XYZ file of C-alpha atoms in Angstrom:
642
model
C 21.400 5.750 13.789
C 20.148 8.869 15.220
C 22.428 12.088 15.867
C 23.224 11.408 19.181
C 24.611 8.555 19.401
C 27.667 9.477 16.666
C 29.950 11.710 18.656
C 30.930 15.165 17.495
C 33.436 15.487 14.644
C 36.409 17.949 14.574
C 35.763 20.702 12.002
C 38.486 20.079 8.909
C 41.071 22.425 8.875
C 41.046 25.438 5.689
C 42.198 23.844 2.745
C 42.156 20.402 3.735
C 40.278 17.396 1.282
C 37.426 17.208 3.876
C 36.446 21.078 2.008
C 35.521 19.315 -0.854
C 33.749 16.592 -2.394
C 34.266 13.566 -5.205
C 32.765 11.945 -7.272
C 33.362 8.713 -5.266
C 32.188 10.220 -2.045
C 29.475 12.259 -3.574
C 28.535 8.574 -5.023
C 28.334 6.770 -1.944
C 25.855 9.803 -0.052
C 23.623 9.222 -3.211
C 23.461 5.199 -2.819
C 23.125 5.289 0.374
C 20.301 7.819 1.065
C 18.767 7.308 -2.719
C 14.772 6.832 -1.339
C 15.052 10.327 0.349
C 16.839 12.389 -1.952
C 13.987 10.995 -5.099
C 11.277 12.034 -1.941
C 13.095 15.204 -1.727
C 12.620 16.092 -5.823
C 9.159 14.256 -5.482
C 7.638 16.828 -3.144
C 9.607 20.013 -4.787
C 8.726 19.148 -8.407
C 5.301 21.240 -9.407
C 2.484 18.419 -9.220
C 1.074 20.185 -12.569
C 3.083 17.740 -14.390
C 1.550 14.822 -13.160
C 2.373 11.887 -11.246
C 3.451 9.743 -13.382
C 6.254 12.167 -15.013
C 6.798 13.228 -11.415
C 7.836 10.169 -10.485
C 10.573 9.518 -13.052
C 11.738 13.154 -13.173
C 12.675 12.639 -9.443
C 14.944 9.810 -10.363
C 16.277 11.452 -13.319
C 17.387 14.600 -11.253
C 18.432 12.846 -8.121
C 20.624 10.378 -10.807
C 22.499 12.934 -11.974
C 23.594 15.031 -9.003
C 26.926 13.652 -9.158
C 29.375 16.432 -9.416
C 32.138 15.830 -12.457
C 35.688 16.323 -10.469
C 36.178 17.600 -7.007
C 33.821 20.452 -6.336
C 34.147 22.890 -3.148
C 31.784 21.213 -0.440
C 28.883 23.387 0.844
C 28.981 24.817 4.511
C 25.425 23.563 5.044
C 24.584 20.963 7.282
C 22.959 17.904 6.010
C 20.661 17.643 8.475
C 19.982 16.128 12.479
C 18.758 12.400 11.490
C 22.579 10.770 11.275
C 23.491 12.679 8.060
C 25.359 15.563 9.662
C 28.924 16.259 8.938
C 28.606 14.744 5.070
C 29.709 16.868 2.843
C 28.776 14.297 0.513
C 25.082 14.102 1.070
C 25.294 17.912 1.279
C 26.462 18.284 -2.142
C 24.005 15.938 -3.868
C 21.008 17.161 -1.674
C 21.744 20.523 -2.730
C 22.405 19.504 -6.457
C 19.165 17.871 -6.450
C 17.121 20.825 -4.927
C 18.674 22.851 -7.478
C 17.055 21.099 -10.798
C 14.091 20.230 -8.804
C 13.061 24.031 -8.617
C 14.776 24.882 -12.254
C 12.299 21.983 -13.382
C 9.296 23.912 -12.222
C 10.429 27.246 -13.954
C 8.234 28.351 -16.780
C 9.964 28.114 -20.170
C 11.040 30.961 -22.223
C 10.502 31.912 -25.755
C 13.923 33.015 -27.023
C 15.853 30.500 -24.833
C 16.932 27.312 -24.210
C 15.362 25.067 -21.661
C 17.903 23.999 -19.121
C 18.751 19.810 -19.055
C 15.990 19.445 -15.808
C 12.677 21.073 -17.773
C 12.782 18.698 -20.625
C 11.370 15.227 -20.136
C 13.827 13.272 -18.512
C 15.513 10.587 -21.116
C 16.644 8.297 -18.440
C 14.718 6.391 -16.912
C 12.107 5.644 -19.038
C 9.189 3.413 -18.902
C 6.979 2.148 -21.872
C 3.749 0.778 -22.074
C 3.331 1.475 -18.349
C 2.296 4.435 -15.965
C 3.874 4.519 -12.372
C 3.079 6.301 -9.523
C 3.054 6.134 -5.943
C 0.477 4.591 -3.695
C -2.540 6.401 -2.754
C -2.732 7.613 1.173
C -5.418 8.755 3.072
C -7.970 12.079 3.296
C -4.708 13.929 5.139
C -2.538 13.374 2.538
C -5.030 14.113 0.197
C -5.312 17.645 1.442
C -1.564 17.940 2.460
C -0.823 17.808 -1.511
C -3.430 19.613 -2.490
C -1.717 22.332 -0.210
C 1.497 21.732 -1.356
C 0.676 22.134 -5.305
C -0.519 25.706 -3.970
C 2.633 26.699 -3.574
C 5.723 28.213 -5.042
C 8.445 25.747 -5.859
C 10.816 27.923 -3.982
C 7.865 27.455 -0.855
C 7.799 23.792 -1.000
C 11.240 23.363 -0.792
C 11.416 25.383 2.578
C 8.516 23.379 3.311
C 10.702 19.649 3.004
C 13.397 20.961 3.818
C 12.117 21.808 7.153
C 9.755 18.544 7.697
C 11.539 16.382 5.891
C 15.213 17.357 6.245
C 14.747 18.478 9.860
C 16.548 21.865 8.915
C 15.992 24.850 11.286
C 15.376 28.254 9.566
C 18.740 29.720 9.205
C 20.314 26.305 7.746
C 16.927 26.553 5.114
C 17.907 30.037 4.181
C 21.312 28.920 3.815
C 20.507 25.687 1.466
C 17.848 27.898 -0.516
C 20.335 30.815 -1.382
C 22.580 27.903 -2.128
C 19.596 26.387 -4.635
C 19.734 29.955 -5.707
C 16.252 31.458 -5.054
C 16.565 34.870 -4.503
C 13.422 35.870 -2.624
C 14.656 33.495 0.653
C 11.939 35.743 3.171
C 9.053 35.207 0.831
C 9.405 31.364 0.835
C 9.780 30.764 4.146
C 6.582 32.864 5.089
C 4.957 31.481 2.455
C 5.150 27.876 3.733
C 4.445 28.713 7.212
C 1.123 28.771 5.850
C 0.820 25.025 5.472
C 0.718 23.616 9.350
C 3.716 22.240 10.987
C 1.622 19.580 12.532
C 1.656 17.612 9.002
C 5.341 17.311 8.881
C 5.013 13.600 9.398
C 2.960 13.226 6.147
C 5.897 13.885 4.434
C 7.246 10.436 4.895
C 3.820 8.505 4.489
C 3.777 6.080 1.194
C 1.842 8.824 -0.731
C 5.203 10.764 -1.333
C 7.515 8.084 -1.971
C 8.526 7.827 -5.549
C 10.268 4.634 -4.787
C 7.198 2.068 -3.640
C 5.401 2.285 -7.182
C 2.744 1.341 -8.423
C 1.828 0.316 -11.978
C -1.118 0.775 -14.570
C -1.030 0.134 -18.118
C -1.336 3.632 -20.461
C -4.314 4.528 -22.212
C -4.674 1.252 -23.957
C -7.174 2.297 -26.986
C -5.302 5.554 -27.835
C -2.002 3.791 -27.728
C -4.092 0.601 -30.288
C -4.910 3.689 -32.455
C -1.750 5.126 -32.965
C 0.165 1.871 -33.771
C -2.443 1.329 -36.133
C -2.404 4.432 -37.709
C 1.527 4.333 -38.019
C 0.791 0.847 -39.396
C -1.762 2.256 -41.949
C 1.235 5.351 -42.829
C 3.899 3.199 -43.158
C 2.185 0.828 -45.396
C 0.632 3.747 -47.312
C 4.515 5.060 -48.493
C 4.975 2.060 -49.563
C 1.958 0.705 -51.332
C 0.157 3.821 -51.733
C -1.553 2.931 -55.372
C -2.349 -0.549 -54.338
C -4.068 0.398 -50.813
C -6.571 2.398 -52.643
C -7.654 0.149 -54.674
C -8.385 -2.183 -52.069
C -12.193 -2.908 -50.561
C -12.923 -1.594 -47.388
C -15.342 -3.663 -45.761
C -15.663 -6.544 -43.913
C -12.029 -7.272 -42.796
C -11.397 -4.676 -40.107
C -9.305 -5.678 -37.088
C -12.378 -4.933 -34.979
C -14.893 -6.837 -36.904
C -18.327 -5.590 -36.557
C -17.686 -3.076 -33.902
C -18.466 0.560 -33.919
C -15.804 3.116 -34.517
C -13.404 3.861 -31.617
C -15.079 6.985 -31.130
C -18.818 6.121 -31.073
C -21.140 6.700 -28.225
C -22.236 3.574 -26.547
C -25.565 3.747 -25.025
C -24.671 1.031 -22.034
C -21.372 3.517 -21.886
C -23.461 6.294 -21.437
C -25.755 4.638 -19.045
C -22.791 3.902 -16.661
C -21.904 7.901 -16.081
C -25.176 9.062 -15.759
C -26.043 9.914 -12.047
C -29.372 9.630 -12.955
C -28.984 5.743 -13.708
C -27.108 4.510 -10.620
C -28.964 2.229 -8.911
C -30.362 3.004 -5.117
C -31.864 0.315 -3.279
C -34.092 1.355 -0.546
C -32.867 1.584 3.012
C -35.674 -1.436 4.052
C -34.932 -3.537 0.847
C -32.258 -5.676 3.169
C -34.889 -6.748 5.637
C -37.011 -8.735 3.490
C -34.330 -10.309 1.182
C -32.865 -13.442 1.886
C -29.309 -11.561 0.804
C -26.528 -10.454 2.702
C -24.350 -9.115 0.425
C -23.202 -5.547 -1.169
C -26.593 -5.811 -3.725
C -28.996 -5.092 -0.192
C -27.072 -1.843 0.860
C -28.798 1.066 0.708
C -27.573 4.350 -0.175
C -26.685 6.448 2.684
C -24.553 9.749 3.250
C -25.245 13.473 3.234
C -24.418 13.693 -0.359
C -26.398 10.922 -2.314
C -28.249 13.423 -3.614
C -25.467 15.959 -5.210
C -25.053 14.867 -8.839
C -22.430 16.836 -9.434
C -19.992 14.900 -7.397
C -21.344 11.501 -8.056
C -20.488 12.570 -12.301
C -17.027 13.146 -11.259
C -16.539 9.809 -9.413
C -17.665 8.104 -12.256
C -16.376 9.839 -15.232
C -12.603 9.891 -13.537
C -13.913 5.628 -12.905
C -14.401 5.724 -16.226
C -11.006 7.648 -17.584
C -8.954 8.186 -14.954
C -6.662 11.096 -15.414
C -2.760 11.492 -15.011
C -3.062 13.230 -11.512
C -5.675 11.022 -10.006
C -4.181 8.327 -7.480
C -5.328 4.747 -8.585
C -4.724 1.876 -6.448
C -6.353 -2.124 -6.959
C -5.900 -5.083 -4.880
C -4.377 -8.021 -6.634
C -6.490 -9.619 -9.194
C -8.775 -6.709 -9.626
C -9.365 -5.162 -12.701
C -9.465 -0.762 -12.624
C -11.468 -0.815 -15.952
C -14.222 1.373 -16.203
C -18.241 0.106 -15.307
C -20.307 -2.132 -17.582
C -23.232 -0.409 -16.980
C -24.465 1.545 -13.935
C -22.975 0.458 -11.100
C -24.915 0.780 -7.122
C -24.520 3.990 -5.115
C -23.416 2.792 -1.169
C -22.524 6.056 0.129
C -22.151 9.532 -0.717
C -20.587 12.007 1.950
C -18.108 13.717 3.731
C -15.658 11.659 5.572
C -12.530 14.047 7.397
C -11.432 16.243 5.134
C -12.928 14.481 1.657
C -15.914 13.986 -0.294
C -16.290 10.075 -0.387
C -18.205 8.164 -3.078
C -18.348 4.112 -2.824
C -19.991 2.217 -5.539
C -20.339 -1.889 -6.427
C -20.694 -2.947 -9.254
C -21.495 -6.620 -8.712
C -17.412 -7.521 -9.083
C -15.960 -4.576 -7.385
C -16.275 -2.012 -4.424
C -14.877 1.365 -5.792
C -13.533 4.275 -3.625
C -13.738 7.989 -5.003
C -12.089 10.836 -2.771
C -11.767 14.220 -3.595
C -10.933 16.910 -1.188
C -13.034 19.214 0.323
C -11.712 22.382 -1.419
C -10.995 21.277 -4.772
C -11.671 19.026 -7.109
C -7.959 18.255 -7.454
C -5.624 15.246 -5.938
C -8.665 12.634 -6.334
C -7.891 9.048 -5.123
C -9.540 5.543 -7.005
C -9.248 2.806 -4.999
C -10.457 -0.516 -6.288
C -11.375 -3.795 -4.345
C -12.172 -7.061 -5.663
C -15.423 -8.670 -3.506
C -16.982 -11.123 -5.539
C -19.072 -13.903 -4.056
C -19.029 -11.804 -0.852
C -22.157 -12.475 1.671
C -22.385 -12.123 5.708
C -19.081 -11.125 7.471
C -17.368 -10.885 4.231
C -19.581 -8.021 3.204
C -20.144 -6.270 6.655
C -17.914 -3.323 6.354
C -16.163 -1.003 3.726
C -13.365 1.261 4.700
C -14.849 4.679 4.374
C -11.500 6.611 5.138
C -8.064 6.895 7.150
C -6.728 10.100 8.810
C -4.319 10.414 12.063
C -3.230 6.754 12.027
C -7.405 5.680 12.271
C -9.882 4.195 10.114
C -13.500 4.665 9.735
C -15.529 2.403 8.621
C -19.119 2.228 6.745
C -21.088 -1.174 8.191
C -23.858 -3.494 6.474
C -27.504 -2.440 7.070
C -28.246 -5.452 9.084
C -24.850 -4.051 11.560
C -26.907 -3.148 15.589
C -23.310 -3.143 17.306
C -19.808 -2.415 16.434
C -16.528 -2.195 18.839
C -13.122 -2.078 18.846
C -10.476 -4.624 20.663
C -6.809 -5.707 21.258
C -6.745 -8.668 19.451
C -3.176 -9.548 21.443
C -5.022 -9.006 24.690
C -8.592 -11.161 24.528
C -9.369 -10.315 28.078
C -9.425 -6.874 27.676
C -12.966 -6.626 26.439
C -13.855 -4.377 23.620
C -14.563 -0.355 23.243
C -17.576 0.440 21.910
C -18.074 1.956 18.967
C -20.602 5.251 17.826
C -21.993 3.958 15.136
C -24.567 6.719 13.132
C -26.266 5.404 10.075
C -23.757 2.752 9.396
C -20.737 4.618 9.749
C -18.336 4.247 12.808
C -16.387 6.439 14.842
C -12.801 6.361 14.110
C -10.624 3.300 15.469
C -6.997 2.469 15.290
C -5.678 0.833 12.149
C -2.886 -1.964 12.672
C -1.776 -1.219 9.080
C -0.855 2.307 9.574
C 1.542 1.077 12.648
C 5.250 0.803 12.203
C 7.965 -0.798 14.132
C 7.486 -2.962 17.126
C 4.215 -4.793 17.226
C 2.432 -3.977 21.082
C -0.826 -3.855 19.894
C -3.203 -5.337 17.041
C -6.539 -3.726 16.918
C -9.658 -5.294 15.213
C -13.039 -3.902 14.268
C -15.449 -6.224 16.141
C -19.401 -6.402 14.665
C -22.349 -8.137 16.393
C -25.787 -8.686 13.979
C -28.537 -10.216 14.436
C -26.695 -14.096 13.764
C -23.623 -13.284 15.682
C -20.619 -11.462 16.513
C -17.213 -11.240 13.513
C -14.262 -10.281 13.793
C -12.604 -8.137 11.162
C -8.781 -6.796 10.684
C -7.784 -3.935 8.192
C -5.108 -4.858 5.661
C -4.480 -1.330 4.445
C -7.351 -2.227 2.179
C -11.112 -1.233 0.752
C -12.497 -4.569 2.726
C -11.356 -5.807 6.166
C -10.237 -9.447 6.051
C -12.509 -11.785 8.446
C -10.769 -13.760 11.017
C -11.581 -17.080 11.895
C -10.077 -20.179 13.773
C -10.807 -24.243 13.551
C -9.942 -27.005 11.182
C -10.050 -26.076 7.614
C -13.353 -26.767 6.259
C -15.396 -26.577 9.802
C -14.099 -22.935 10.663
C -15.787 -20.439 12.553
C -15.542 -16.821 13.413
C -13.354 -16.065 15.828
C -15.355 -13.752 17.914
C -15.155 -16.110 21.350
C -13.365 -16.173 24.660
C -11.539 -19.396 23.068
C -11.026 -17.925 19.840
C -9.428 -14.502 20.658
C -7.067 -16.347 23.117
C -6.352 -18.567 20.261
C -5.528 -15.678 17.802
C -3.743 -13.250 20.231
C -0.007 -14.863 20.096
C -0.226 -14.459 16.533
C -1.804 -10.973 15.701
C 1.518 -9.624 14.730
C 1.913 -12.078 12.063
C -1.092 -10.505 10.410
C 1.000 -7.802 9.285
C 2.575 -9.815 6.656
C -0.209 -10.488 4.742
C -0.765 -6.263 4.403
C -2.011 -5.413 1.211
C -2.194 -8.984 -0.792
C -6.042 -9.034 -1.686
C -6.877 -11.123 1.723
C -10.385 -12.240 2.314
C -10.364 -14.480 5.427
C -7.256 -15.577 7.678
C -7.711 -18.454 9.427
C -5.923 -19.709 12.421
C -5.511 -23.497 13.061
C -4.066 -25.002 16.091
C -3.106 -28.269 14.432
C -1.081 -29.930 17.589
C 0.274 -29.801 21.364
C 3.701 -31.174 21.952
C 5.414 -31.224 24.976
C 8.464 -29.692 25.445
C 11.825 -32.172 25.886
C 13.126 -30.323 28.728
C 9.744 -30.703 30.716
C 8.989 -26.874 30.701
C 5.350 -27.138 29.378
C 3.712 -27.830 26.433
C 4.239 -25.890 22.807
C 1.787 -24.661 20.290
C 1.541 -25.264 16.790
C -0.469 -23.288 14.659
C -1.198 -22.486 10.907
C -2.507 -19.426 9.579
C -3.874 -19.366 6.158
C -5.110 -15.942 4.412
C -7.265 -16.993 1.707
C -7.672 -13.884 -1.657
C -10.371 -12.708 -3.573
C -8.187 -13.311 -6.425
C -8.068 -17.024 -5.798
C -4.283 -17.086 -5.870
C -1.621 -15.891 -3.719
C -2.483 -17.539 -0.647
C -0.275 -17.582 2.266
C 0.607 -19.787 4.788
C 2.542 -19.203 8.247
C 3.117 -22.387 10.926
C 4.016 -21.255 13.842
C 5.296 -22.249 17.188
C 4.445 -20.614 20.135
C 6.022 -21.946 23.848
C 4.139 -21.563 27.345
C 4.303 -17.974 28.503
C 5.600 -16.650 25.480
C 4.245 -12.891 23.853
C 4.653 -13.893 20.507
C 4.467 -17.074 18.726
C 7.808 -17.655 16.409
C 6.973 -17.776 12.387
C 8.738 -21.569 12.065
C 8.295 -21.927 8.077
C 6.360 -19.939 5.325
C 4.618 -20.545 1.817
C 2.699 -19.439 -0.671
C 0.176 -20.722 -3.479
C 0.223 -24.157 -1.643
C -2.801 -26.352 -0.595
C -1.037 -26.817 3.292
C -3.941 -25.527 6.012
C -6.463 -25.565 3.436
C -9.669 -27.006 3.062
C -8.772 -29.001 -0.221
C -6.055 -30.544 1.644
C -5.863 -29.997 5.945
C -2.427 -31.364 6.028
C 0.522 -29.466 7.829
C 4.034 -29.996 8.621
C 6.842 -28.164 10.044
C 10.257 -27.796 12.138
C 11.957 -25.594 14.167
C 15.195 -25.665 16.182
C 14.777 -24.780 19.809
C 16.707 -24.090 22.805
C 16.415 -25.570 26.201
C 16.729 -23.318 29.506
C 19.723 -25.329 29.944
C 21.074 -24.576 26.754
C 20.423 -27.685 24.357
C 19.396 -27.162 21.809
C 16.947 -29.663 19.629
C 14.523 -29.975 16.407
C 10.894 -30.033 17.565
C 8.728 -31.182 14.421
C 4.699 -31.295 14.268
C 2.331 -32.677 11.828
C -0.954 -31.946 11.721
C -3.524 -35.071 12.615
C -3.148 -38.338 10.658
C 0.221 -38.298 10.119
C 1.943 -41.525 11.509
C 5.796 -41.120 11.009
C 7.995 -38.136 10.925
C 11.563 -38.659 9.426
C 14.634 -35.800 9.734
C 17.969 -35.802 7.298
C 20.725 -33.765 6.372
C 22.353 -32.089 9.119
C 19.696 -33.321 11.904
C 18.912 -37.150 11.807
C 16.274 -38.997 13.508
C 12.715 -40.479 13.203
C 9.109 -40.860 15.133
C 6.230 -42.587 14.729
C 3.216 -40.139 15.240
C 2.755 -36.861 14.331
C 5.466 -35.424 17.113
C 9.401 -35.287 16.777
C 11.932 -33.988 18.968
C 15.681 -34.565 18.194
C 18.637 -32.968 20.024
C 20.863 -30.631 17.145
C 23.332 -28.431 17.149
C 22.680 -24.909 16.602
C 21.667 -23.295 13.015
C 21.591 -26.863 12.355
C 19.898 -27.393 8.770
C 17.495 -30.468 8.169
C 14.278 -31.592 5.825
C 11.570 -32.924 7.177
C 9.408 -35.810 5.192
C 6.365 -37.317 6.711
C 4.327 -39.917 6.123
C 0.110 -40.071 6.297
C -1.611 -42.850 7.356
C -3.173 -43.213 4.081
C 0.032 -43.386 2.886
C 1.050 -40.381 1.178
C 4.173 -38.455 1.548
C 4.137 -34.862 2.404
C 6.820 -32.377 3.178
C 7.697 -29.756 5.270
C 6.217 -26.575 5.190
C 9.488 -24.155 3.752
């Protein structure tokens, strides 16, 4: 709820409870507005200590800002986004700024280090490495900035874009925290624009939307073993050297742990990566990621292309690494193809293929600190699958770098297919910026898609929020097609909001089936049933929406939802599904749809009734709860979609 719609409080008289705080109400402030307070200590924290102990350090502090006993509440506002007038979230806010910058204090030689520079104890995670999702080339250099700072700085800095705070409530707060140079700070951060105060809340800073990778898993095999080895040396000592040494390792025949593997070596050597000529396309009967040539203003600077694949290789405890599902972050086999090598915004950009997976390196401009890894799973990919890679995002766009054989590409409305499309500049295979639907939030008005014409047709692509766009297509399972026509768009633009639910899950294709017509009871027109299936790269995971959508209407209505089942699939094209509707009159009833060759629908539990064919319509009371069983006419049973 925003500020101004909570009317104005009276101030608490001298002396009164409301001048102090609890443990109970300090408890409820921290509960309530957890996510932002860990953001809060994320941001202040000094990034020198890495992500990964960034991360739980944040929860650690922001954990234990709960006062013991009553404590005197501070007269500093919480800030203008519905929190103003809590003392509560005052208190803890302030408690957790505190540790945050007595965390990045150096440590001193004769004495002890306060609770919040140690590593925290609690929580702790083992075996595992978290950290937050990588963001684009703004957020990138927005860190980058950021770790410039002083920690007394970057908390003028959040506490202004984050916490909304105007300058004399951030002195106030910061004298609280109990920096002493206040002035310095604040002019210190006013070096960092205003204009990126919005970064702030983008997924790159948010400590609570993790991701996971395992720890270095050979250094972490060599240590249990050597503790192994120690332990069993105390106790056996004389009997351990007497035993023979060869030929019953745990690693067999293998080369020590620290030997140099030529095919290793081969795989960060610039020199080795492989470059296909720009013409090599044209004469191969390929269409996939193994024809792309080379292209950028920076294939040629080896210095950059031996970072991006030594931090490939061993990526280090700052670096950002991010992987679809199902795709392995591992290191190269051998040396992997160069696709591009440039500047993109504000970031050097290196994408390489290794035959499995398309791999993103981004560095900023000005250092060679805050790197991003970004892995995408594209095997078996040919034609529209392998027509575009996502190059980079900045301002809410995307660019995007296009296959060889790419003449056109344009931008369109997917919800409005009679708009016609933008054009876009495209300049050596890489396109001007468009807008992503991924980075959108809230209400869905719009759902833009990248739109590429070739010498075999026109595709239609949608960004994710991942390295590959996901091709779109409508028709039957197993005849599909791309959905680049009049027909097709009109088919898919009810349901381009839907899309947004399958952000971020490895999609390949999503396909959109309209599976059958029925006519409404009430004699208002005739309804639309459709099934969209997203297909992975992963071969799992896939998702299924049926839909309803009624004459006239914006959006169609998500009627039931799975996941890992063969419904709308090629394997099996079979589809059914319910949902309870209301009349213009106000009756309500449960309209049913099965996709073609089914001969009898039957409804129990609280709505009863039965059809022959593959349409049902049964008046019911509403929120009304029923199953649905139908019957092919091979004779198979299948049930609703759920």
């Amino acid at each position: 709820m925003q500020s101004q719609d909570v009317a104005p409080r009276p101030a608490p008289a001298p002396g009164s409870a409301a001048d102090s705080v609890d443990v109970e109400q300090a408890e409820a402030a921290l509960v309530e507005h957890y996510p932002r307070l860990v953001r809060l200590a994320y941001l202040v924290l000094p990034p020198g200590m890495g992500r990964g102990r960034r991360v739980l350090t944040a929860h650690a502090l922001t954990q234990r800002a709960l006062p013991r006993g009553r404590k005197p509440a501070p007269v500093i506002p919480a800030q203008s986004t519905g929190r103003e007038s809590d003392p509560g979230y005052s208190f803890v806010r302030l408690e957790v700024l505190r540790t945050a910058l007595e965390a990045g204090l150096p440590l001193k030689r004769r004495a002890l280090p306060k609770r919040s520079q140690l590593p925290p104890l609690f929580p702790q995670v083992w075996g595992l490495k978290l950290f937050p999702r990588s963001g684009g080339a703004d957020e990138l250099a927005l860190d980058q900035r950021l770790s410039g700072l002083t920690g007394p700085a970057r908390a003028a800095y959040v506490l202004r874009g984050l916490e909304k705070l105007p300058d004399g409530d951030v002195r106030k707060v910061l004298t609280a925290a109990g920096v002493d140079e206040v002035d310095d700070a604040l002019a210190e951060a006013a070096a960092v624009p205003a204009a990126q105060y919005p970064l702030l809340e983008s997924p790159e800073f948010d400590p609570c939307s993790l991701q996971a990778r395992p720890t270095d898993l050979m250094r972490r095999r060599q240590h249990l073993r050597a503790a192994l080895v120690a332990g069993a040396a105390v106790v056996v000592c004389g009997a351990l050297l007497g035993m023979p040494g060869d030929g019953w390792g745990p690693d067999g025949a293998a080369a020590p742990a620290y030997a140099q593997n030529p095919a290793a070596q081969a795989a960060l050597d610039p020199a080795q990566l492989l470059k296909v000529p720009g013409s090599a396309w044209d004469s191969s009967a390929r269409t996939d990621f193994s024809v792309w040539p080379a292209r950028g203003d920076l294939t040629g600077d080896s210095d950059l292309l031996h970072r991006a694949l030594a931090v490939w290789a061993r990526p280090g405890e700052t670096v950002r690494v991010s992987a679809t599902p199902g795709t392995p972050s591992g290191g190269p086999a051998g040396p992997p193809q160069l696709l591009y090598a440039g500047t993109v915004d504000n970031a050097r950009v290196v994408i390489l293929y290794d035959g499995l997976r398309i791999v993103r390196y981004a560095e900023p401009l000005d250092s060679t600190q805050g790197a991003a890894l970004d892995f995408a799973r594209v095997d078996g990919a040919s034609g529209a699958e392998a027509s575009a890679v996502v190059l980079g995002r900045s301002d809410g766009n995307v660019r995007y770098l296009t296959a060889p054989w790419v003449t056109r590409a344009a931008e369109r409305d997917l919800m409005k297919p009679g708009a016609g499309a933008m054009a876009l500049t495209l300049a050596h295979g890489t396109t001007s910026p468009m807008a992503s639907p991924s980075a959108q939030s809230g209400s869905c008005t719009s759902w833009n898609v990248l739109q590429l014409t070739d010498a075999s047709g026109t595709r239609v692509l949608t960004d994710l929020g991942e390295l590959v766009p996901a091709v779109l297509t409508t028709g039957r399972p197993g005849s599909v097609k791309d959905a680049a026509g009049a027909r097709s768009l009109r088919a898919w633009s009810p349901y381009a909001c839907s899309l947004g639910a399958m952000r971020a899950a490895g999609v390949r294709t999503v396909n959109a089936w309209a599976y059958a017509a029925q006519p409404l009871p009430d004699a208002s027109g005739t309804a639309d049933w459709v099934c969209t299936r997203a297909e992975t790269w992963a071969g799992g995971g896939e998702r299924v929406l049926a839909q309803f959508h009624t004459p006239g209407g914006a959006y169609g209505a998500v009627a039931a939802q799975a996941q890992n089942v063969p419904a709308c699939g090629a394997k099996d094209p079979q589809v059914l599904a319910g949902v309870l509707w209301k009349a213009a009159k106000g009756d309500w009833y449960l309209l049913a749809a099965g996709s073609h060759g089914t001969a009898s629908i039957n409804a129990t539990g609280g709505v009863k009734g039965a059809a022959q064919g593959n349409l049902l319509a049964v008046k019911a009371k509403q929120g009304a709860q029923a199953g649905l069983k139908g019957t092919l006419t091979d004779g198979r049973e299948v049930s609703g979609l759920r």
